[in-house]
Amino acid sequence: MRLVRYGRPGKEKPGLIDDEGKLRDLSGVLADIDAATLSDKALRKLAKVATASLPLVRGTPRFGVPVAGIGKFIGIGLNYADHAAEAGLEAPKEPIVFMKAISCLNGPDDAIVLPKGSKKTDWEVELGVVIGTRAQYVSEADALNYVAGYCVVNDLSERSFQLERGPQWDKGKGCDTFGPVGPWLVTRDEVPDVQRLDLYLEVNGKRMQTGSTETMIFTVAQIVSYLSQFMTLEPGDVIATGTPPGVGAGRKPQRFLKKGDTLRAGIAGLGEQQQDVLAWQAK
């Protein structure tokens, strides 16, 4: 299933994308797509609903983050061998873990706002993993059984905040609008091999990132298992699993986002998102 949340910010309704690519309303079946929806049992029950019986949604409504009530937004750094190489860094021996502020979550096509004082805002298309079952000290062999599904994430990063203002990455990762997620959540059963997915990102129509989850240093199963040794992963938690090469900081000369840019990013089978870049303005 391809699950979505659509409508105005804060007023989203649950929906799904049918086999013909049409949006169907799920609000008569469940209140929202949240932690209670994401267990294997709940998803199996939802899959039995006759899609053709669901109301069609007219027009082209805004899509929100496809999961409501996200508790943790976890990032993994330098997780593609070719991205580590472009950064001039050795491949990590253990996953690099950081947190993105929940307040940075953004709809997949909502505008990105450059933070006040930004000089080096960068892009990072990433595979997002959504936890479906509470995970604590899980094995690598069992780890994918705790995943509800997958989605596209753009891990926007302000490099001067991240790397030039102290050792903690979080300052450059959690700025408002820096976490577009979606357009939809694709359930685990529809992704036969999560380590064979192509990713891409364009800026103003020019391809900047082209990669595959095949080049991950740590697989999705390894990441879920690893994180569960240090924190309990709860249903609805989102993990951004790292980015392939082609980020602005790795280009020669470096290229960072500016007002008026347009981003387009996607992952095979998981959909595509697009954002306009705006400048920060005092309210």
Protein backbone atom coordinates (compact mmCIF):
# COMPACT_ATOMS: atom_id res chain seq x y z
CA MET A 1 0.00 0.00 0.00
CA ARG A 2 0.94 3.61 -0.58
CA LEU A 3 -0.40 5.56 2.39
CA VAL A 4 -0.68 9.34 2.44
CA ARG A 5 -1.97 12.22 4.52
CA TYR A 6 -3.48 15.04 2.53
CA GLY A 7 -4.95 18.48 3.17
CA ARG A 8 -3.99 21.75 4.81
CA PRO A 9 -1.19 21.73 7.42
CA GLY A 10 -2.56 20.45 10.70
CA LYS A 11 -5.80 19.33 9.03
CA GLU A 12 -4.54 16.34 7.05
CA LYS A 13 -6.76 13.34 6.37
CA PRO A 14 -5.58 9.76 5.81
CA GLY A 15 -5.60 8.37 2.29
CA LEU A 16 -4.03 5.88 -0.05
CA ILE A 17 -2.90 5.85 -3.65
CA ASP A 18 -4.68 3.14 -5.63
CA ASP A 19 -3.24 0.99 -8.42
CA GLU A 20 -4.19 3.64 -10.99
CA GLY A 21 -2.38 6.37 -9.10
CA LYS A 22 -5.59 7.97 -7.82
CA LEU A 23 -5.98 9.34 -4.30
CA ARG A 24 -8.61 7.61 -2.15
CA ASP A 25 -9.95 8.89 1.17
CA LEU A 26 -9.39 6.62 4.19
CA SER A 27 -11.01 8.85 6.82
CA GLY A 28 -14.08 6.59 6.94
CA VAL A 29 -11.83 3.66 7.88
CA LEU A 30 -9.33 5.17 10.33
CA ALA A 31 -8.75 8.46 12.09
CA ASP A 32 -5.18 9.00 10.91
CA ILE A 33 -2.01 7.26 9.79
CA ASP A 34 -0.10 7.10 13.04
CA ALA A 35 1.53 4.66 15.44
CA ALA A 36 -1.69 2.70 15.84
CA THR A 37 -1.89 2.13 12.07
CA LEU A 38 1.65 0.87 11.56
CA SER A 39 1.80 -2.56 13.19
CA ASP A 40 1.76 -5.63 10.94
CA LYS A 41 -1.67 -6.58 12.29
CA ALA A 42 -3.16 -3.14 11.61
CA LEU A 43 -1.65 -2.95 8.12
CA ARG A 44 -2.95 -6.43 7.23
CA LYS A 45 -6.43 -5.35 8.32
CA LEU A 46 -6.17 -2.15 6.28
CA ALA A 47 -5.02 -4.10 3.22
CA LYS A 48 -8.30 -6.04 3.27
CA VAL A 49 -10.34 -2.87 2.68
CA ALA A 50 -11.82 -2.83 -0.83
CA THR A 51 -9.95 0.04 -2.45
CA ALA A 52 -12.66 0.62 -5.05
CA SER A 53 -15.15 1.32 -2.26
CA LEU A 54 -13.14 4.24 -0.93
CA PRO A 55 -14.15 7.75 -2.04
CA LEU A 56 -12.00 9.34 -4.73
CA VAL A 57 -10.43 12.66 -3.77
CA ARG A 58 -10.90 15.32 -6.42
CA GLY A 59 -8.30 17.86 -7.45
CA THR A 60 -4.69 17.93 -6.36
CA PRO A 61 -4.60 18.48 -2.61
CA ARG A 62 -1.41 19.13 -0.70
CA PHE A 63 0.33 16.07 0.77
CA GLY A 64 1.58 16.26 4.33
CA VAL A 65 4.12 14.08 6.14
CA PRO A 66 2.65 10.58 5.61
CA VAL A 67 2.84 9.64 9.31
CA ALA A 68 1.31 11.67 12.15
CA GLY A 69 2.77 11.95 15.63
CA ILE A 70 6.38 11.11 14.78
CA GLY A 71 8.30 10.78 18.03
CA LYS A 72 11.89 10.58 16.82
CA PHE A 73 13.53 11.70 13.58
CA ILE A 74 16.92 10.00 13.50
CA GLY A 75 19.68 10.59 10.96
CA ILE A 76 22.60 8.40 9.87
CA GLY A 77 25.66 10.22 8.57
CA LEU A 78 28.22 9.21 5.94
CA ASN A 79 26.45 5.95 5.17
CA TYR A 80 27.32 5.70 1.46
CA ALA A 81 30.88 4.77 0.57
CA ASP A 82 30.92 7.12 -2.43
CA HIS A 83 29.53 10.02 -0.36
CA ALA A 84 32.19 9.53 2.34
CA ALA A 85 34.81 9.60 -0.43
CA GLU A 86 33.51 12.89 -1.87
CA ALA A 87 33.64 14.38 1.64
CA GLY A 88 37.27 13.25 1.96
CA LEU A 89 36.46 11.15 5.02
CA GLU A 90 37.09 7.54 5.92
CA ALA A 91 34.09 5.23 5.99
CA PRO A 92 32.84 5.01 9.59
CA LYS A 93 33.36 1.81 11.54
CA GLU A 94 30.00 2.24 13.28
CA PRO A 95 26.95 4.24 12.15
CA ILE A 96 27.15 7.99 12.79
CA VAL A 97 23.92 8.94 14.57
CA PHE A 98 22.33 12.37 14.94
CA MET A 99 18.84 13.67 15.63
CA LYS A 100 16.74 15.98 13.48
CA ALA A 101 14.29 18.15 15.43
CA ILE A 102 10.66 17.08 15.03
CA SER A 103 9.86 20.74 14.32
CA CYS A 104 11.74 20.47 11.00
CA LEU A 105 9.23 17.99 9.55
CA ASN A 106 7.74 19.26 6.30
CA GLY A 107 5.33 18.07 3.66
CA PRO A 108 7.03 16.62 0.57
CA ASP A 109 6.15 19.59 -1.64
CA ASP A 110 6.10 22.35 0.97
CA ALA A 111 8.58 25.19 0.53
CA ILE A 112 12.03 25.04 2.10
CA VAL A 113 12.88 28.22 4.01
CA LEU A 114 16.55 29.14 4.32
CA PRO A 115 17.21 29.85 8.01
CA LYS A 116 18.27 33.29 9.18
CA GLY A 117 22.01 33.68 8.59
CA SER A 118 22.23 30.67 6.29
CA LYS A 119 25.21 30.55 3.94
CA LYS A 120 25.56 26.85 3.14
CA THR A 121 22.19 25.10 3.02
CA ASP A 122 22.63 21.77 1.25
CA TRP A 123 20.47 18.91 -0.03
CA GLU A 124 20.54 15.17 0.75
CA VAL A 125 18.06 12.72 -0.77
CA GLU A 126 17.69 9.73 1.56
CA LEU A 127 15.74 6.55 2.08
CA GLY A 128 13.43 6.98 5.05
CA VAL A 129 12.55 4.01 7.26
CA VAL A 130 9.36 4.14 9.35
CA ILE A 131 9.21 1.89 12.40
CA GLY A 132 6.01 -0.12 12.82
CA THR A 133 6.68 -2.22 15.93
CA ARG A 134 8.46 -1.28 19.15
CA ALA A 135 12.10 -2.34 18.78
CA GLN A 136 14.54 -2.86 21.63
CA TYR A 137 17.74 -4.91 21.29
CA VAL A 138 16.60 -6.53 18.06
CA SER A 139 18.90 -8.71 15.97
CA GLU A 140 19.99 -7.81 12.47
CA ALA A 141 18.24 -10.94 11.19
CA ASP A 142 14.90 -9.80 12.64
CA ALA A 143 15.30 -6.03 12.20
CA LEU A 144 13.25 -5.56 9.03
CA ASN A 145 10.24 -7.19 10.70
CA TYR A 146 10.02 -4.06 12.87
CA VAL A 147 9.72 -1.76 9.84
CA ALA A 148 6.28 -0.58 8.67
CA GLY A 149 7.50 0.88 5.39
CA TYR A 150 9.70 3.27 3.48
CA CYS A 151 9.56 6.81 2.11
CA VAL A 152 11.58 9.61 0.55
CA VAL A 153 13.36 12.03 2.89
CA ASN A 154 15.36 15.15 2.04
CA ASP A 155 17.82 15.66 4.90
CA LEU A 156 18.39 19.39 4.39
CA SER A 157 21.57 20.51 6.14
CA GLU A 158 23.06 23.94 6.84
CA ARG A 159 26.75 23.08 6.59
CA SER A 160 28.15 26.15 8.35
CA PHE A 161 25.82 25.53 11.31
CA GLN A 162 26.60 21.81 11.20
CA LEU A 163 30.37 21.83 10.81
CA GLU A 164 31.74 25.27 11.65
CA ARG A 165 29.93 26.11 14.89
CA GLY A 166 30.97 23.31 17.21
CA PRO A 167 31.16 19.51 17.04
CA GLN A 168 27.43 18.73 17.21
CA TRP A 169 25.70 18.24 13.86
CA ASP A 170 22.17 18.79 15.14
CA LYS A 171 22.26 22.61 14.80
CA GLY A 172 22.57 22.29 11.03
CA LYS A 173 20.05 19.48 10.67
CA GLY A 174 16.94 20.59 12.52
CA CYS A 175 16.13 24.02 11.09
CA ASP A 176 12.46 24.64 10.29
CA THR A 177 11.37 22.96 7.00
CA PHE A 178 14.58 20.89 6.84
CA GLY A 179 12.76 17.54 6.94
CA PRO A 180 10.51 16.95 3.91
CA VAL A 181 9.06 13.43 4.15
CA GLY A 182 6.89 11.67 1.56
CA PRO A 183 4.90 11.90 -0.66
CA TRP A 184 3.73 8.57 0.68
CA LEU A 185 4.64 5.69 2.95
CA VAL A 186 5.11 2.47 0.97
CA THR A 187 4.49 -0.56 3.16
CA ARG A 188 7.30 -3.07 3.64
CA ASP A 189 5.61 -5.82 1.64
CA GLU A 190 5.81 -3.71 -1.53
CA VAL A 191 9.60 -3.24 -1.32
CA PRO A 192 11.10 -6.66 -2.13
CA ASP A 193 14.73 -5.57 -1.71
CA VAL A 194 15.36 -2.34 0.16
CA GLN A 195 19.07 -2.57 -0.72
CA ARG A 196 18.38 -2.22 -4.44
CA LEU A 197 16.65 1.16 -4.70
CA ASP A 198 17.79 4.00 -6.97
CA LEU A 199 17.81 7.56 -5.58
CA TYR A 200 18.11 10.90 -7.35
CA LEU A 201 17.94 14.64 -6.71
CA GLU A 202 17.85 17.61 -9.08
CA VAL A 203 18.35 21.33 -8.51
CA ASN A 204 16.67 23.56 -11.08
CA GLY A 205 16.32 20.55 -13.39
CA LYS A 206 20.02 19.61 -13.22
CA ARG A 207 20.83 16.17 -11.82
CA MET A 208 22.99 16.51 -8.71
CA GLN A 209 22.63 13.15 -6.98
CA THR A 210 22.38 9.69 -8.51
CA GLY A 211 22.83 6.69 -6.26
CA SER A 212 21.62 3.33 -5.06
CA THR A 213 21.03 1.84 -1.64
CA GLU A 214 23.37 -0.94 -2.84
CA THR A 215 26.32 1.30 -1.86
CA MET A 216 25.20 1.78 1.74
CA ILE A 217 27.96 1.04 4.23
CA PHE A 218 25.42 -0.12 6.81
CA THR A 219 22.25 -1.78 5.53
CA VAL A 220 18.76 -0.88 6.73
CA ALA A 221 18.69 -4.06 8.84
CA GLN A 222 22.03 -3.19 10.41
CA ILE A 223 20.90 0.37 11.15
CA VAL A 224 17.62 -0.65 12.81
CA SER A 225 19.38 -3.29 14.89
CA TYR A 226 22.19 -0.90 15.85
CA LEU A 227 19.90 1.94 16.90
CA SER A 228 17.77 -0.43 18.97
CA GLN A 229 20.81 -1.17 21.16
CA PHE A 230 20.94 2.48 22.28
CA MET A 231 17.31 3.64 22.22
CA THR A 232 13.90 2.06 22.01
CA LEU A 233 12.47 2.61 18.55
CA GLU A 234 8.75 3.32 18.72
CA PRO A 235 6.07 2.97 16.02
CA GLY A 236 6.14 6.07 13.85
CA ASP A 237 9.81 6.88 14.42
CA VAL A 238 11.56 7.85 11.18
CA ILE A 239 15.16 7.03 10.29
CA ALA A 240 16.94 8.87 7.46
CA THR A 241 19.56 6.36 6.35
CA GLY A 242 22.20 8.53 4.65
CA THR A 243 22.74 10.11 1.25
CA PRO A 244 24.60 9.14 -1.94
CA PRO A 245 27.22 11.43 -3.51
CA GLY A 246 26.42 14.73 -5.20
CA VAL A 247 25.68 17.05 -2.29
CA GLY A 248 26.51 20.72 -2.73
CA ALA A 249 29.37 20.65 -0.24
CA GLY A 250 31.08 17.91 -2.26
CA ARG A 251 31.00 19.74 -5.59
CA LYS A 252 33.88 21.75 -7.06
CA PRO A 253 33.12 24.58 -6.74
CA GLN A 254 30.71 24.07 -3.91
CA ARG A 255 27.07 24.86 -4.66
CA PHE A 256 24.52 25.71 -1.98
CA LEU A 257 20.85 26.55 -2.12
CA LYS A 258 19.60 30.06 -2.69
CA LYS A 259 16.24 31.77 -2.89
CA GLY A 260 14.41 30.78 -6.08
CA ASP A 261 15.95 27.32 -6.45
CA THR A 262 13.71 24.30 -7.01
CA LEU A 263 14.50 20.82 -5.75
CA ARG A 264 13.14 17.54 -7.09
CA ALA A 265 14.03 14.28 -5.36
CA GLY A 266 12.80 10.71 -5.54
CA ILE A 267 13.41 7.03 -4.96
CA ALA A 268 12.33 4.25 -7.32
CA GLY A 269 8.92 2.99 -6.23
CA LEU A 270 8.64 5.43 -3.34
CA GLY A 271 7.54 8.56 -5.19
CA GLU A 272 8.93 12.01 -5.76
CA GLN A 273 8.92 15.30 -3.89
CA GLN A 274 9.53 18.85 -5.07
CA GLN A 275 10.23 22.04 -3.13
CA ASP A 276 10.75 25.72 -3.87
CA VAL A 277 13.43 27.47 -1.82
CA LEU A 278 12.44 30.67 -0.03
CA ALA A 279 14.38 33.17 2.06
CA TRP A 280 13.66 33.57 5.78
CA GLN A 281 11.46 36.49 6.68
CA ALA A 282 10.52 37.82 10.10
CA LYS A 283 6.87 37.27 10.92
